[in-house]
Amino acid sequence: MSRWGVLVLLALSEGTLRWGELRREVDGISEKMLASTLRTLEADGIVVRTSYPEVPPRVEYSLSPLGEELMQRMLPLVGWVAEHAEGIVEQQA
Amino acid sequence: MSRWGVLVLLALSEGTLRWGELRREVDGISEKMLASTLRTLEADGIVVRTSYPEVPPRVEYSLSPLGEELMQRMLPLVGWVAEHAEGIVEQQA
DNA sequence: CCGTATCCTTGAAGATACTG
DNA sequence: CAGTATCTTCAAGGATACGG
């Protein structure tokens, strides 16, 4: 799971989101990458996709129980990296 | 940091290792990837490289304090993934 | 023993356009 | 709204050979 996977999961860890919301939430992701990322995460059983047979179509994505477990372990790491990323980049100079 | 980065850090989280030991410990890594992975991790301040001016040359790699902090947050995640990876792959079928 | 240098392949990811 | 299709680019990574 790549950079985009983490960002998508991060967005979903705050609650269920629709396709369009995810596109806006995950900054800079292309439609192609969002689609393939979501398909992978769904195949892995980490994300649940629910589509409502309406017009216009509505599709919601949320974390599965497995996904919740995963994020519980991933959030501390992501937080730490976010805090230290700046310092790490600086130090390289 | 890629797959190799994680595996190298995982090996080093059990203690200091020499170049040759890392090559054997991290299964399947090429010399090129080990070199570039170590250079990146060192530049990031996560790994410390110590070379002893001896003949034959001896070089040791270990986690920096920053690296220790990082691994403290990464180990639970890695453990969880290791436990669930099999089930996730199965479920895809 | 501890790497560096080079060439090459392959897959990730961006851009763009289109559809049920 | 929620995607798919196609084309292209670019860098990660493998293979191999060599050097201090």
Coordinates of C-alpha atoms (C1' of nucleotides) in Angstrom, one line a residue:
Chain A
M1 CA 0.0 0.0 0.0
S2 CA 1.5 3.2 -1.2
R3 CA 1.3 6.8 -0.3
W4 CA -2.2 7.2 -1.7
G5 CA -3.4 4.2 0.3
V6 CA -2.3 5.8 3.5
L7 CA -3.9 9.1 2.6
V8 CA -7.2 7.5 1.6
L9 CA -7.3 5.4 4.8
L10 CA -6.5 8.5 6.8
A11 CA -9.4 10.3 5.3
L12 CA -11.7 7.4 5.9
S13 CA -10.6 7.1 9.5
E14 CA -12.6 10.1 10.3
G15 CA -15.8 8.6 8.9
T16 CA -17.6 7.4 5.8
L17 CA -17.0 9.3 2.7
R18 CA -18.4 9.4 -0.8
W19 CA -16.3 9.2 -4.0
G20 CA -16.4 12.9 -4.6
E21 CA -15.6 13.7 -1.0
L22 CA -12.6 11.5 -1.1
R23 CA -11.4 13.2 -4.3
R24 CA -11.5 16.5 -2.5
E25 CA -10.2 15.3 0.8
V26 CA -7.2 13.5 -0.6
D27 CA -5.3 16.4 -2.0
G28 CA -3.8 15.9 -5.5
I29 CA -5.1 12.3 -6.1
S30 CA -6.1 11.6 -9.7
E31 CA -9.4 9.8 -10.5
K32 CA -7.4 6.9 -11.8
M33 CA -5.3 6.5 -8.6
L34 CA -8.3 6.9 -6.4
A35 CA -10.2 4.2 -8.3
S36 CA -7.3 1.8 -8.2
T37 CA -6.4 2.5 -4.6
L38 CA -10.0 2.0 -3.5
R39 CA -10.2 -1.3 -5.5
T40 CA -7.1 -2.6 -3.9
L41 CA -8.2 -1.6 -0.4
E42 CA -11.6 -3.2 -1.0
A43 CA -10.0 -6.4 -2.3
D44 CA -7.8 -6.5 0.8
G45 CA -10.9 -6.2 3.0
I46 CA -9.7 -3.0 4.6
V47 CA -12.4 -0.8 3.0
V48 CA -16.1 -1.4 2.5
R49 CA -17.9 0.0 -0.6
T50 CA -21.6 0.5 -0.4
S51 CA -23.5 1.6 -3.5
Y52 CA -27.0 2.8 -3.4
P53 CA -29.2 2.1 -6.4
E54 CA -30.4 5.6 -6.8
V55 CA -30.4 8.3 -9.5
P56 CA -28.0 10.0 -9.3
P57 CA -25.7 7.2 -8.1
R58 CA -24.4 7.4 -4.6
V59 CA -21.4 5.3 -3.4
E60 CA -20.0 5.4 0.1
Y61 CA -16.7 4.1 1.3
S62 CA -15.8 3.3 4.9
L63 CA -13.3 1.4 6.9
S64 CA -14.1 -2.3 7.6
P65 CA -13.5 -3.7 11.1
L66 CA -10.1 -4.9 9.8
G67 CA -9.4 -1.4 8.5
E68 CA -10.3 0.1 11.9
E69 CA -7.9 -2.3 13.6
L70 CA -5.2 -1.4 11.0
M71 CA -5.7 2.4 11.5
Q72 CA -5.5 2.0 15.2
R73 CA -1.9 0.8 14.7
M74 CA -1.1 3.1 11.9
L75 CA -2.3 6.5 13.4
P76 CA 0.5 6.7 16.0
L77 CA 3.1 6.1 13.3
V78 CA 1.5 8.6 10.9
G79 CA 1.4 11.2 13.7
W80 CA 5.0 10.7 14.6
V81 CA 6.1 10.9 11.0
A82 CA 4.0 14.1 10.5
E83 CA 5.7 15.6 13.5
H84 CA 9.2 14.7 12.5
A85 CA 9.1 14.9 8.7
E86 CA 10.0 18.6 8.7
G87 CA 13.0 18.1 10.9
I88 CA 14.2 15.2 8.9
V89 CA 14.1 17.0 5.6
E90 CA 15.9 20.0 7.2
Q91 CA 18.7 17.9 8.6
Q92 CA 19.5 16.5 5.2
A93 CA 21.0 19.9 4.3
Chain B
M1 CA 10.7 4.6 2.6
S2 CA 9.9 1.4 0.7
R3 CA 9.7 -2.2 1.4
W4 CA 13.4 -2.5 1.8
G5 CA 13.6 0.3 4.2
V6 CA 11.2 -1.4 6.5
L7 CA 13.0 -4.7 6.3
V8 CA 16.4 -3.1 7.0
L9 CA 15.0 -1.2 10.0
L10 CA 13.4 -4.3 11.2
A11 CA 16.7 -6.1 11.2
L12 CA 18.5 -3.2 12.9
S13 CA 15.8 -3.0 15.6
E14 CA 17.3 -6.1 17.1
G15 CA 20.7 -4.5 17.3
T16 CA 23.8 -3.3 15.5
L17 CA 24.7 -5.2 12.3
R18 CA 27.5 -5.1 9.9
W19 CA 27.1 -4.7 6.1
G20 CA 27.5 -8.4 5.4
E21 CA 25.2 -9.4 8.2
L22 CA 22.5 -7.1 6.9
R23 CA 22.8 -8.6 3.4
R24 CA 22.2 -12.0 4.9
E25 CA 19.5 -10.9 7.3
V26 CA 17.4 -9.0 4.8
D27 CA 16.4 -11.8 2.5
G28 CA 16.7 -11.1 -1.2
I29 CA 18.1 -7.6 -1.1
S30 CA 20.6 -6.7 -3.7
E31 CA 23.9 -4.9 -2.9
K32 CA 22.6 -1.9 -4.8
M33 CA 19.4 -1.7 -2.9
L34 CA 21.1 -2.3 0.5
A35 CA 23.5 0.5 -0.3
S36 CA 20.9 3.0 -1.5
T37 CA 18.5 2.1 1.3
L38 CA 21.2 2.6 3.9
R39 CA 22.3 5.9 2.4
T40 CA 18.7 7.2 2.5
L41 CA 18.1 6.1 6.0
E42 CA 21.4 7.6 7.1
A43 CA 20.6 10.9 5.4
D44 CA 17.3 10.9 7.2
G45 CA 19.0 10.5 10.5
I46 CA 17.3 7.2 11.2
V47 CA 20.4 5.0 10.9
V48 CA 23.9 5.6 12.1
R49 CA 26.9 4.3 10.2
T50 CA 30.1 3.7 12.0
S51 CA 33.2 2.7 10.1
Y52 CA 36.3 1.4 11.8
P53 CA 39.6 2.2 10.1
E54 CA 40.9 -1.3 10.1
V55 CA 42.1 -3.9 7.7
P56 CA 39.9 -5.6 6.6
P57 CA 37.4 -2.8 6.8
R58 CA 34.5 -3.0 9.2
V59 CA 31.4 -1.0 9.1
E60 CA 28.5 -1.1 11.5
Y61 CA 25.0 0.1 11.2
S62 CA 22.6 0.8 14.0
L63 CA 19.4 2.8 14.8
S64 CA 19.8 6.4 15.8
P65 CA 17.7 7.6 18.7
L66 CA 15.2 8.9 16.1
G67 CA 15.2 5.5 14.5
E68 CA 14.5 3.9 17.9
E69 CA 11.5 6.2 18.3
L70 CA 10.3 5.4 14.9
M71 CA 10.5 1.7 15.3
Q72 CA 8.7 1.9 18.6
R73 CA 5.7 3.2 16.6
M74 CA 6.3 0.9 13.6
L75 CA 6.7 -2.5 15.3
P76 CA 3.1 -2.8 16.4
L77 CA 2.0 -2.1 12.9
V78 CA 4.4 -4.5 11.3
G79 CA 3.4 -7.1 13.8
W80 CA -0.3 -6.7 13.0
V81 CA 0.4 -6.8 9.3
A82 CA 2.4 -9.9 9.6
E83 CA -0.4 -11.6 11.5
H84 CA -3.1 -10.6 9.1
A85 CA -1.2 -10.7 5.8
E86 CA -2.0 -14.3 5.1
G87 CA -5.7 -13.9 5.8
I88 CA -5.9 -10.8 3.6
V89 CA -4.3 -12.6 0.7
E90 CA -6.6 -15.6 1.1
Q91 CA -9.7 -13.5 1.2
Q92 CA -8.9 -12.0 -2.2
A93 CA -9.8 -15.3 -3.7
Chain C
dC1 C1' 35.0 -6.9 3.3
dC2 C1' 32.4 -3.1 1.8
dG3 C1' 30.7 -1.1 -1.3
dT4 C1' 30.2 1.8 -6.5
dA5 C1' 29.0 1.9 -11.6
dT6 C1' 26.2 0.7 -15.4
dC7 C1' 22.6 -1.0 -18.1
dC8 C1' 18.0 -2.5 -18.5
dT9 C1' 13.2 -3.8 -17.4
dT10 C1' 8.9 -3.1 -15.4
dG11 C1' 5.3 -1.1 -12.9
dA12 C1' 3.5 3.2 -10.6
dA13 C1' 1.5 7.1 -11.5
dG14 C1' 0.2 11.6 -14.2
dA15 C1' -2.7 13.6 -18.1
dT16 C1' -6.5 13.5 -20.7
dA17 C1' -10.8 12.1 -22.6
dC18 C1' -14.9 9.6 -22.3
dT19 C1' -19.3 6.8 -20.3
dG20 C1' -23.5 4.5 -17.6
Chain D
dC1 C1' -22.0 11.4 -9.7
dA2 C1' -18.9 7.8 -10.1
dG3 C1' -16.2 5.9 -12.4
dT4 C1' -13.3 3.5 -17.1
dA5 C1' -9.9 3.7 -21.0
dT6 C1' -5.7 4.9 -23.1
dC7 C1' -1.3 6.8 -23.6
dT8 C1' 2.9 8.3 -21.8
dT9 C1' 6.6 9.3 -18.5
dC10 C1' 9.7 8.2 -14.9
dA11 C1' 12.1 6.2 -11.3
dA12 C1' 12.5 1.8 -8.3
dG13 C1' 14.6 -2.1 -8.6
dG14 C1' 17.2 -6.3 -10.7
dA15 C1' 21.5 -8.2 -13.0
dT16 C1' 26.1 -7.9 -13.5
dA17 C1' 30.7 -6.3 -13.3
dC18 C1' 34.2 -3.9 -11.1
dG19 C1' 37.1 -1.1 -7.3
dG20 C1' 39.5 0.6 -2.6

